[in-house]
Amino acid sequence: MAAAAELQGKYQKLAQEYSKLRAQNQVLKKGVVDEQANSASLKEQLKMKDQSLRKLQQEMDSLAFRNQQLAKRVELLQDELALSESKGKKNKKSGEVSSQLSQEQKNVFDEDLQKKIEENERLHIQFFEADEKHKRLESELRSRLEVLEMEAAQHQAVVDGLTRKYMDTIEKLQNDKAKLEIKSQTLEREAKDCRVRTEECQQQLKNLHSDLGSRLDESLRIIREKVPFNDSRSSHFNALNVPLHNRQRQLKLRDLVGQALAFIQDLVTALLNFHTYTEQRVQIFPVDSATDTISPLNQKFSQYLHENASYVRPLEEGMLLLFESITEDTVTVLETTVKLKSFSDYLTSYVHFLRKILPYQLKSLEEECESSLCTAALRARNMELQNDMKKLTAVFEKLHTYISLLALPSTKPDRLLRANFSSVFAHIGSALHRFHDIMKGETNLSVSSFPNRMVEQLCSQLTA
């Protein structure tokens, strides 16, 4: 069901994105069509300008032809004038009349020629201006056409890219849908098989309850009929039982507790060094307290770390008192080991100390990682140290819990059953093993090994 809901969500999201892209595609298509229409219009305008240019060129050719004709006509008239002047020398009178007529014709021809020259010059200027304007317009239209064609190509490339991208996405989602459907069918079959097995197990459990109930009834009946007196149910009577004294057992137990004392002494030394080195590091990095003021967080953290000896050293004192209370003349079991309660109290105090400094240490490491002096390797190491301190505090809390349970028989015998002693020692051994791995492998503190074999021997001696 969760997979189907997730698939439905993906399809809805894909449909929304497809609708958005479809709208964008329409806008892009409209823009491309508009640009194509504009490009066609510009091409049409360019064609019309070309036609106008050709028309002006034809007119220019016609005017040039007329100009040539007029030039030939002027030359002809000049020749005729020269001829008439040569004849005028022979006949002065007729020459004067011809001269006057020739002068008038020349003036008329000069005036006509001047007009034609001015008209030709004006047409040349108009043609030059029209040609320049046409060239500028043609250049602008060609530039605009190239820009529009480039934009149209870019729009088309974007549309093609988006189309390919979302076709690939649709194909991928279809494949995911097919896989999820297959997985859903497989899970449904497995769920059906699980329901069948569950019904079978429930039936077997019901039969087993019925069988055990009948056996319990039979056992209770036999106990009532065959056992005349049994005072082991009363913890008050059990407390009156006097344990047997075994000198060899006491020596063995004292030796084991001595080994535990040596471990605690090494642990105390390591913890003192660790907290002291941590305090020194806070004082000098990333800000040296001798030259500058460290942050308020590190000041408080340093103040707490300075008190570590008042919490760590009592652990050694408590274990030493426990060791001294075990002699070859005493009978040592959990019910008589009253000094274990003192060690448990000291451990409680140290666990409270760890809980108090843990937030400050985590924040101090984060503050150090944010410093510009912190390298990538140091930042990675600080992250590992944060995880290690969390694990170390958790292991100490677990040890505190189980050792507090072991101290109960000496003060409140009815709070912990003898049947649970072995389980508590097993948990302590597991916690110590985890503790040793963290201290040795991760925080690099020098602590001697406290093997599970020693815990097992202590369990066998104290619960015997």
Short mmCIF file of C-alpha atoms in Angstrom, two decimals:
data_model
loop_
_atom_site.label_atom_id
_atom_site.label_comp_id
_atom_site.label_asym_id
_atom_site.label_seq_id
_atom_site.Cartn_x
_atom_site.Cartn_y
_atom_site.Cartn_z
CA MET A 1 0.00 0.00 0.00
CA ALA A 2 2.83 2.41 0.87
CA ALA A 3 4.54 1.65 -2.45
CA ALA A 4 1.29 2.27 -4.36
CA ALA A 5 0.78 5.57 -2.53
CA GLU A 6 4.36 6.61 -3.30
CA LEU A 7 3.87 5.65 -6.96
CA GLN A 8 0.61 7.63 -7.10
CA GLY A 9 2.42 10.65 -5.60
CA LYS A 10 5.16 10.36 -8.22
CA TYR A 11 2.56 10.22 -11.02
CA GLN A 12 0.75 13.27 -9.68
CA LYS A 13 4.01 15.18 -9.45
CA LEU A 14 4.94 14.07 -12.98
CA ALA A 15 1.50 15.12 -14.29
CA GLN A 16 1.90 18.57 -12.72
CA GLU A 17 5.39 18.99 -14.21
CA TYR A 18 4.12 17.72 -17.59
CA SER A 19 1.27 20.26 -17.55
CA LYS A 20 3.70 23.06 -16.68
CA LEU A 21 6.11 22.00 -19.44
CA ARG A 22 3.25 21.65 -21.90
CA ALA A 23 2.19 25.24 -21.17
CA GLN A 24 5.78 26.38 -21.55
CA ASN A 25 6.02 24.41 -24.80
CA GLN A 26 2.90 26.19 -26.15
CA VAL A 27 4.42 29.55 -25.28
CA LEU A 28 7.69 28.60 -26.96
CA LYS A 29 5.86 27.31 -30.05
CA LYS A 30 3.85 30.53 -30.26
CA GLY A 31 7.08 32.54 -29.96
CA VAL A 32 8.70 30.46 -32.73
CA VAL A 33 5.65 30.91 -35.00
CA ASP A 34 5.62 34.67 -34.36
CA GLU A 35 9.34 34.89 -35.12
CA GLN A 36 8.86 32.86 -38.29
CA ALA A 37 6.01 35.18 -39.39
CA ASN A 38 8.15 38.21 -38.61
CA SER A 39 11.03 36.66 -40.55
CA ALA A 40 8.72 36.06 -43.55
CA SER A 41 7.53 39.67 -43.36
CA LEU A 42 11.10 40.91 -43.30
CA LYS A 43 11.94 38.73 -46.29
CA GLU A 44 8.95 40.17 -48.15
CA GLN A 45 10.08 43.71 -47.32
CA LEU A 46 13.57 42.85 -48.53
CA LYS A 47 12.10 41.52 -51.79
CA MET A 48 10.10 44.74 -52.30
CA LYS A 49 13.20 46.84 -51.64
CA ASP A 50 15.09 44.78 -54.22
CA GLN A 51 12.34 45.44 -56.76
CA SER A 52 12.41 49.17 -55.97
CA LEU A 53 16.20 49.17 -56.37
CA ARG A 54 15.94 47.44 -59.76
CA LYS A 55 13.32 50.00 -60.85
CA LEU A 56 15.57 52.89 -59.83
CA GLN A 57 18.47 51.24 -61.64
CA GLN A 58 16.37 51.04 -64.82
CA GLU A 59 15.44 54.71 -64.48
CA MET A 60 19.11 55.55 -63.98
CA ASP A 61 20.02 53.64 -67.14
CA SER A 62 17.26 55.45 -69.07
CA LEU A 63 18.49 58.84 -67.85
CA ALA A 64 22.04 57.95 -68.79
CA PHE A 65 20.87 57.02 -72.29
CA ARG A 66 18.97 60.32 -72.65
CA ASN A 67 22.01 62.16 -71.36
CA GLN A 68 24.14 60.57 -74.06
CA GLN A 69 21.58 61.54 -76.70
CA LEU A 70 21.57 65.14 -75.47
CA ALA A 71 25.36 65.18 -75.45
CA LYS A 72 25.43 64.02 -79.11
CA ARG A 73 22.82 66.61 -80.01
CA VAL A 74 24.92 69.37 -78.37
CA GLU A 75 27.98 68.25 -80.30
CA LEU A 76 25.95 68.33 -83.52
CA LEU A 77 24.70 71.81 -82.78
CA GLN A 78 28.23 72.98 -81.98
CA ASP A 79 29.41 71.59 -85.30
CA GLU A 80 26.62 73.38 -87.10
CA LEU A 81 27.50 76.60 -85.27
CA ALA A 82 31.12 76.33 -86.31
CA LEU A 83 30.07 75.75 -89.92
CA SER A 84 27.78 78.72 -89.88
CA GLU A 85 30.52 80.92 -88.41
CA SER A 86 32.88 79.93 -91.25
CA LYS A 87 30.27 80.84 -93.81
CA GLY A 88 29.61 84.16 -92.08
CA LYS A 89 33.07 85.43 -92.93
CA LYS A 90 32.11 85.37 -96.58
CA ASN A 91 28.88 87.22 -96.12
CA LYS A 92 28.94 89.62 -93.25
CA LYS A 93 25.35 90.57 -93.43
CA SER A 94 24.07 87.09 -93.79
CA GLY A 95 26.64 86.16 -91.22
CA GLU A 96 25.31 88.59 -88.67
CA VAL A 97 21.78 87.28 -89.16
CA SER A 98 22.97 83.69 -88.93
CA SER A 99 25.07 84.58 -85.92
CA GLN A 100 22.09 86.01 -84.13
CA LEU A 101 19.98 82.96 -84.96
CA SER A 102 22.81 80.64 -83.99
CA GLN A 103 23.33 82.50 -80.69
CA GLU A 104 19.64 82.22 -79.85
CA GLN A 105 19.65 78.50 -80.66
CA LYS A 106 22.79 78.06 -78.62
CA ASN A 107 21.21 79.79 -75.65
CA VAL A 108 18.13 77.60 -75.96
CA PHE A 109 20.27 74.48 -76.24
CA ASP A 110 22.49 75.59 -73.32
CA GLU A 111 19.46 76.21 -71.15
CA ASP A 112 17.95 72.88 -72.11
CA LEU A 113 21.29 71.16 -71.52
CA GLN A 114 21.67 72.85 -68.10
CA LYS A 115 18.23 71.63 -67.10
CA LYS A 116 19.02 68.11 -68.24
CA ILE A 117 22.34 68.21 -66.33
CA GLU A 118 20.61 69.44 -63.16
CA GLU A 119 17.90 66.79 -63.53
CA ASN A 120 20.56 64.15 -64.13
CA GLU A 121 22.48 65.33 -61.02
CA ARG A 122 19.31 65.28 -58.94
CA LEU A 123 18.49 61.78 -60.16
CA HIS A 124 22.06 60.68 -59.34
CA ILE A 125 21.69 62.04 -55.78
CA GLN A 126 18.29 60.37 -55.35
CA PHE A 127 19.68 57.11 -56.67
CA PHE A 128 22.71 57.28 -54.32
CA GLU A 129 20.52 58.07 -51.29
CA ALA A 130 18.04 55.32 -52.21
CA ASP A 131 20.91 52.86 -52.68
CA GLU A 132 22.48 53.74 -49.30
CA LYS A 133 19.12 53.53 -47.55
CA HIS A 134 18.44 50.20 -49.21
CA LYS A 135 21.84 48.85 -48.13
CA ARG A 136 21.32 49.98 -44.53
CA LEU A 137 17.82 48.50 -44.42
CA GLU A 138 19.04 45.29 -46.01
CA SER A 139 21.86 45.01 -43.44
CA GLU A 140 19.47 45.67 -40.53
CA LEU A 141 16.94 43.17 -41.85
CA ARG A 142 19.61 40.53 -42.40
CA SER A 143 20.99 41.04 -38.87
CA ARG A 144 17.52 40.87 -37.38
CA LEU A 145 16.77 37.77 -39.46
CA GLU A 146 19.94 36.06 -38.19
CA VAL A 147 19.06 36.92 -34.56
CA LEU A 148 15.51 35.64 -34.99
CA GLU A 149 16.72 32.43 -36.64
CA MET A 150 19.23 31.91 -33.79
CA GLU A 151 16.53 32.48 -31.13
CA ALA A 152 14.18 30.13 -32.97
CA ALA A 153 16.90 27.46 -33.07
CA GLN A 154 17.58 27.93 -29.33
CA HIS A 155 13.88 27.69 -28.49
CA GLN A 156 13.55 24.58 -30.59
CA ALA A 157 16.62 23.05 -28.88
CA VAL A 158 15.12 23.79 -25.44
CA VAL A 159 11.81 22.23 -26.48
CA ASP A 160 13.57 19.14 -27.87
CA GLY A 161 15.72 18.82 -24.71
CA LEU A 162 12.72 19.07 -22.39
CA THR A 163 10.79 16.60 -24.51
CA ARG A 164 13.64 14.06 -24.38
CA LYS A 165 14.14 14.62 -20.63
CA TYR A 166 10.54 14.01 -19.71
CA MET A 167 10.13 11.13 -22.10
CA ASP A 168 13.07 9.51 -20.29
CA THR A 169 11.42 10.36 -16.94
CA ILE A 170 8.11 8.86 -18.04
CA GLU A 171 9.86 5.72 -19.24
CA LYS A 172 11.77 5.44 -15.95
CA LEU A 173 8.59 5.89 -13.90
CA GLN A 174 6.81 3.30 -15.99
CA ASN A 175 9.65 0.87 -15.30
CA ASP A 176 9.49 1.74 -11.60
CA LYS A 177 5.74 1.19 -11.65
CA ALA A 178 6.19 -2.25 -13.22
CA LYS A 179 8.86 -3.16 -10.64
CA LEU A 180 6.69 -1.90 -7.77
CA GLU A 181 3.70 -3.85 -9.05
CA ILE A 182 5.81 -7.01 -9.17
CA LYS A 183 7.15 -6.26 -5.69
CA SER A 184 3.62 -5.55 -4.42
CA GLN A 185 2.39 -8.88 -5.78
CA THR A 186 5.34 -10.65 -4.16
CA LEU A 187 4.67 -8.94 -0.81
CA GLU A 188 0.99 -9.84 -1.01
CA ARG A 189 1.90 -13.49 -1.55
CA GLU A 190 4.38 -13.35 1.35
CA ALA A 191 1.78 -11.65 3.55
CA LYS A 192 -0.73 -14.34 2.70
CA ASP A 193 1.83 -17.06 3.58
CA CYS A 194 2.63 -15.22 6.83
CA ARG A 195 -1.05 -15.09 7.76
CA VAL A 196 -1.35 -18.80 7.16
CA ARG A 197 1.76 -19.51 9.27
CA THR A 198 0.50 -17.13 11.96
CA GLU A 199 -2.79 -18.99 12.19
CA GLU A 200 -0.91 -22.27 12.45
CA CYS A 201 1.38 -20.85 15.17
CA GLN A 202 -1.59 -19.47 17.07
CA GLN A 203 -3.23 -22.87 16.97
CA GLN A 204 -0.01 -24.52 18.14
CA LEU A 205 0.34 -21.93 20.92
CA LYS A 206 -3.23 -22.55 22.02
CA ASN A 207 -2.59 -26.29 22.16
CA LEU A 208 0.66 -25.71 24.03
CA HIS A 209 -1.09 -23.46 26.61
CA SER A 210 -3.70 -26.11 27.12
CA ASP A 211 -1.07 -28.84 27.56
CA LEU A 212 1.07 -26.74 29.94
CA GLY A 213 -2.01 -25.77 31.94
CA SER A 214 -2.92 -29.39 32.46
CA ARG A 215 0.68 -30.23 33.43
CA LEU A 216 0.79 -27.31 35.87
CA ASP A 217 -2.41 -28.44 37.50
CA GLU A 218 -1.02 -31.96 37.84
CA SER A 219 2.26 -30.68 39.29
CA LEU A 220 0.49 -28.46 41.81
CA ARG A 221 -1.67 -31.38 42.86
CA ILE A 222 1.40 -33.58 43.39
CA ILE A 223 3.16 -30.83 45.38
CA ARG A 224 0.16 -30.33 47.64
CA GLU A 225 -0.15 -34.04 48.24
CA LYS A 226 3.51 -35.12 48.42
CA VAL A 227 5.49 -32.14 49.83
CA PRO A 228 4.65 -31.67 53.52
CA PHE A 229 6.72 -28.48 54.19
CA ASN A 230 8.52 -25.93 51.95
CA ASP A 231 9.73 -22.59 53.31
CA SER A 232 11.83 -21.57 50.26
CA ARG A 233 9.03 -19.35 48.99
CA SER A 234 9.55 -16.87 51.80
CA SER A 235 12.45 -14.44 51.34
CA HIS A 236 12.36 -13.81 55.09
CA PHE A 237 13.23 -17.44 55.79
CA ASN A 238 15.80 -17.57 52.98
CA ALA A 239 17.66 -14.66 54.55
CA LEU A 240 18.23 -16.81 57.64
CA ASN A 241 20.20 -19.40 55.64
CA VAL A 242 23.86 -19.43 56.72
CA PRO A 243 26.31 -19.79 53.79
CA LEU A 244 29.16 -22.29 54.09
CA HIS A 245 32.71 -21.03 54.66
CA ASN A 246 35.34 -22.13 52.16
CA ARG A 247 38.85 -20.74 52.67
CA GLN A 248 40.05 -21.70 49.17
CA ARG A 249 37.00 -20.05 47.66
CA GLN A 250 37.68 -16.87 49.66
CA LEU A 251 41.28 -16.73 48.44
CA LYS A 252 40.17 -17.23 44.84
CA LEU A 253 37.54 -14.51 45.24
CA ARG A 254 40.06 -12.10 46.78
CA ASP A 255 42.44 -12.73 43.88
CA LEU A 256 39.68 -11.98 41.36
CA VAL A 257 38.68 -8.78 43.16
CA GLY A 258 42.39 -7.83 43.24
CA GLN A 259 42.49 -8.15 39.46
CA ALA A 260 39.37 -5.99 39.27
CA LEU A 261 41.08 -3.45 41.55
CA ALA A 262 44.09 -3.32 39.20
CA PHE A 263 41.73 -2.74 36.27
CA ILE A 264 39.94 0.07 38.15
CA GLN A 265 43.29 1.69 39.02
CA ASP A 266 44.31 1.66 35.34
CA LEU A 267 40.87 2.99 34.41
CA VAL A 268 41.10 5.80 36.96
CA THR A 269 44.53 6.83 35.67
CA ALA A 270 43.32 6.78 32.07
CA LEU A 271 40.18 8.78 32.87
CA LEU A 272 42.15 11.37 34.86
CA ASN A 273 44.58 11.79 31.96
CA PHE A 274 41.76 11.96 29.43
CA HIS A 275 39.77 14.63 31.28
CA THR A 276 42.94 16.63 32.05
CA TYR A 277 44.15 16.53 28.45
CA THR A 278 40.67 17.55 27.30
CA GLU A 279 40.75 20.52 29.69
CA GLN A 280 44.19 21.55 28.41
CA ARG A 281 43.03 21.27 24.81
CA VAL A 282 39.97 23.47 25.48
CA GLN A 283 42.29 26.07 27.03
CA ILE A 284 44.63 26.35 24.02
CA PHE A 285 42.62 25.42 20.91
CA PRO A 286 41.10 26.97 18.86
CA VAL A 287 41.72 30.02 21.09
CA ASP A 288 44.65 30.19 23.51
CA SER A 289 43.34 31.37 26.89
CA ALA A 290 46.78 32.86 27.67
CA THR A 291 46.44 35.45 24.88
CA ASP A 292 42.71 35.69 24.30
CA THR A 293 39.38 34.94 25.97
CA ILE A 294 37.83 31.57 25.21
CA SER A 295 34.10 31.21 24.61
CA PRO A 296 31.66 31.07 27.58
CA LEU A 297 30.82 27.46 26.62
CA ASN A 298 34.46 26.36 26.84
CA GLN A 299 34.92 28.31 30.07
CA LYS A 300 32.06 26.38 31.68
CA PHE A 301 33.28 23.10 30.17
CA SER A 302 36.81 23.73 31.46
CA GLN A 303 35.41 24.50 34.92
CA TYR A 304 33.56 21.17 35.01
CA LEU A 305 36.58 19.24 33.72
CA HIS A 306 38.71 20.76 36.46
CA GLU A 307 36.50 18.90 38.99
CA ASN A 308 37.01 15.47 37.39
CA ALA A 309 39.33 14.12 40.12
CA SER A 310 36.62 14.47 42.80
CA TYR A 311 34.46 12.09 40.74
CA VAL A 312 37.07 9.70 39.31
CA ARG A 313 39.33 8.96 42.31
CA PRO A 314 36.49 7.68 44.57
CA LEU A 315 36.06 4.80 42.09
CA GLU A 316 39.50 3.48 43.11
CA GLU A 317 38.76 4.11 46.79
CA GLY A 318 35.43 2.23 46.58
CA MET A 319 37.02 -0.78 44.87
CA LEU A 320 39.89 -0.75 47.39
CA LEU A 321 37.39 -0.86 50.30
CA LEU A 322 35.63 -3.76 48.61
CA PHE A 323 38.95 -5.60 48.16
CA GLU A 324 39.93 -5.05 51.81
CA SER A 325 36.54 -6.36 53.02
CA ILE A 326 37.21 -9.76 51.42
CA THR A 327 39.51 -11.88 53.61
CA GLU A 328 40.08 -15.59 54.05
CA ASP A 329 38.21 -15.54 57.37
CA THR A 330 34.99 -13.99 56.03
CA VAL A 331 32.14 -15.49 54.05
CA THR A 332 31.65 -13.43 50.90
CA VAL A 333 28.46 -13.62 48.87
CA LEU A 334 26.39 -10.85 47.35
CA GLU A 335 24.22 -10.68 50.47
CA THR A 336 27.29 -9.94 52.65
CA THR A 337 29.22 -7.67 50.24
CA VAL A 338 28.07 -4.37 51.77
CA LYS A 339 31.06 -2.41 50.39
CA LEU A 340 29.77 -3.01 46.88
CA LYS A 341 27.05 -0.45 47.67
CA SER A 342 29.72 2.22 48.31
CA PHE A 343 31.41 1.49 44.97
CA SER A 344 28.00 1.63 43.27
CA ASP A 345 27.34 5.07 44.82
CA TYR A 346 30.73 6.38 43.61
CA LEU A 347 29.99 5.04 40.13
CA THR A 348 26.58 6.76 40.23
CA SER A 349 28.31 10.05 41.04
CA TYR A 350 30.77 9.65 38.12
CA VAL A 351 27.95 8.74 35.69
CA HIS A 352 26.15 11.93 36.70
CA PHE A 353 29.39 13.81 36.01
CA LEU A 354 29.62 12.26 32.52
CA ARG A 355 26.02 13.19 31.78
CA LYS A 356 26.72 16.76 32.88
CA ILE A 357 29.81 17.30 30.70
CA LEU A 358 28.62 15.39 27.60
CA PRO A 359 26.53 18.25 26.10
CA TYR A 360 29.37 20.71 26.73
CA GLN A 361 31.91 18.42 25.09
CA LEU A 362 29.72 17.87 22.01
CA LYS A 363 29.10 21.62 21.63
CA SER A 364 32.79 22.38 22.20
CA LEU A 365 33.79 19.98 19.42
CA GLU A 366 31.20 21.54 17.09
CA GLU A 367 32.58 24.99 17.90
CA GLU A 368 36.10 23.73 17.18
CA CYS A 369 35.00 22.30 13.81
CA GLU A 370 33.55 25.69 12.84
CA SER A 371 36.92 27.39 13.48
CA SER A 372 39.04 28.39 10.48
CA LEU A 373 42.04 26.60 12.03
CA CYS A 374 40.27 23.23 11.93
CA THR A 375 41.48 21.03 9.05
CA ALA A 376 39.36 18.44 7.27
CA ALA A 377 41.21 15.57 8.99
CA LEU A 378 40.74 17.16 12.43
CA ARG A 379 37.08 17.79 11.70
CA ALA A 380 36.58 14.11 10.79
CA ARG A 381 38.42 13.06 13.97
CA ASN A 382 36.24 15.38 16.06
CA MET A 383 33.12 13.79 14.60
CA GLU A 384 34.45 10.35 15.55
CA LEU A 385 35.24 11.63 19.06
CA GLN A 386 31.68 12.90 19.44
CA ASN A 387 30.31 9.45 18.60
CA ASP A 388 32.85 7.79 20.93
CA MET A 389 31.87 10.00 23.89
CA LYS A 390 28.20 9.19 23.36
CA LYS A 391 29.03 5.46 23.30
CA LEU A 392 31.30 5.76 26.35
CA THR A 393 28.64 7.54 28.40
CA ALA A 394 26.04 4.94 27.36
CA VAL A 395 28.35 2.08 28.44
CA PHE A 396 29.02 3.70 31.83
CA GLU A 397 25.27 4.12 32.35
CA LYS A 398 24.74 0.46 31.54
CA LEU A 399 27.52 -0.61 33.95
CA HIS A 400 26.05 1.65 36.64
CA THR A 401 22.63 0.01 36.18
CA TYR A 402 23.87 -3.56 36.54
CA ILE A 403 26.31 -2.86 39.39
CA SER A 404 23.48 -1.11 41.25
CA LEU A 405 21.47 -4.30 40.81
CA LEU A 406 24.34 -6.38 42.25
CA ALA A 407 24.47 -4.10 45.30
CA LEU A 408 20.77 -4.71 46.12
CA PRO A 409 21.15 -8.14 47.84
CA SER A 410 23.35 -6.59 50.58
CA THR A 411 20.73 -3.94 51.41
CA LYS A 412 17.40 -5.20 50.05
CA PRO A 413 17.62 -8.97 49.53
CA ASP A 414 14.08 -9.30 48.19
CA ARG A 415 14.68 -6.82 45.31
CA LEU A 416 16.88 -9.18 43.24
CA LEU A 417 16.27 -12.92 42.99
CA ARG A 418 19.22 -15.29 43.14
CA ALA A 419 18.06 -16.80 39.87
CA ASN A 420 18.87 -13.48 38.16
CA PHE A 421 22.44 -13.14 39.50
CA SER A 422 24.01 -14.97 36.56
CA SER A 423 22.07 -12.87 34.04
CA VAL A 424 23.24 -9.62 35.66
CA PHE A 425 26.89 -10.79 35.61
CA ALA A 426 26.51 -11.76 31.95
CA HIS A 427 25.25 -8.28 31.12
CA ILE A 428 28.14 -6.74 33.07
CA GLY A 429 30.62 -8.85 31.10
CA SER A 430 29.06 -7.77 27.80
CA ALA A 431 29.14 -4.11 28.85
CA LEU A 432 32.79 -4.37 29.94
CA HIS A 433 33.72 -5.97 26.66
CA ARG A 434 32.05 -3.12 24.78
CA PHE A 435 33.69 -0.62 27.14
CA HIS A 436 37.14 -2.10 26.48
CA ASP A 437 36.61 -1.93 22.68
CA ILE A 438 35.70 1.76 22.88
CA MET A 439 38.53 2.71 25.24
CA LYS A 440 41.18 0.71 23.38
CA GLY A 441 40.14 0.93 19.75
CA GLU A 442 38.44 4.30 19.45
CA THR A 443 39.52 6.75 22.14
CA ASN A 444 43.09 5.32 22.30
CA LEU A 445 43.18 5.37 26.11
CA SER A 446 45.59 2.97 27.77
CA VAL A 447 43.41 0.61 29.87
CA SER A 448 44.25 -2.96 30.77
CA SER A 449 41.93 -5.72 29.60
CA PHE A 450 39.11 -6.92 31.86
CA PRO A 451 38.12 -10.20 30.20
CA ASN A 452 34.70 -11.81 30.41
CA ARG A 453 36.34 -14.91 31.94
CA MET A 454 37.05 -12.94 35.13
CA VAL A 455 33.41 -11.81 35.31
CA GLU A 456 32.27 -15.43 34.93
CA GLN A 457 34.57 -16.52 37.77
CA LEU A 458 33.29 -13.72 40.00
CA CYS A 459 29.74 -14.80 39.21
CA SER A 460 30.46 -18.42 40.11
CA GLN A 461 32.19 -17.43 43.40
CA LEU A 462 29.66 -14.83 44.58
CA THR A 463 26.57 -16.88 43.72
CA ALA A 464 27.84 -20.21 45.03
#
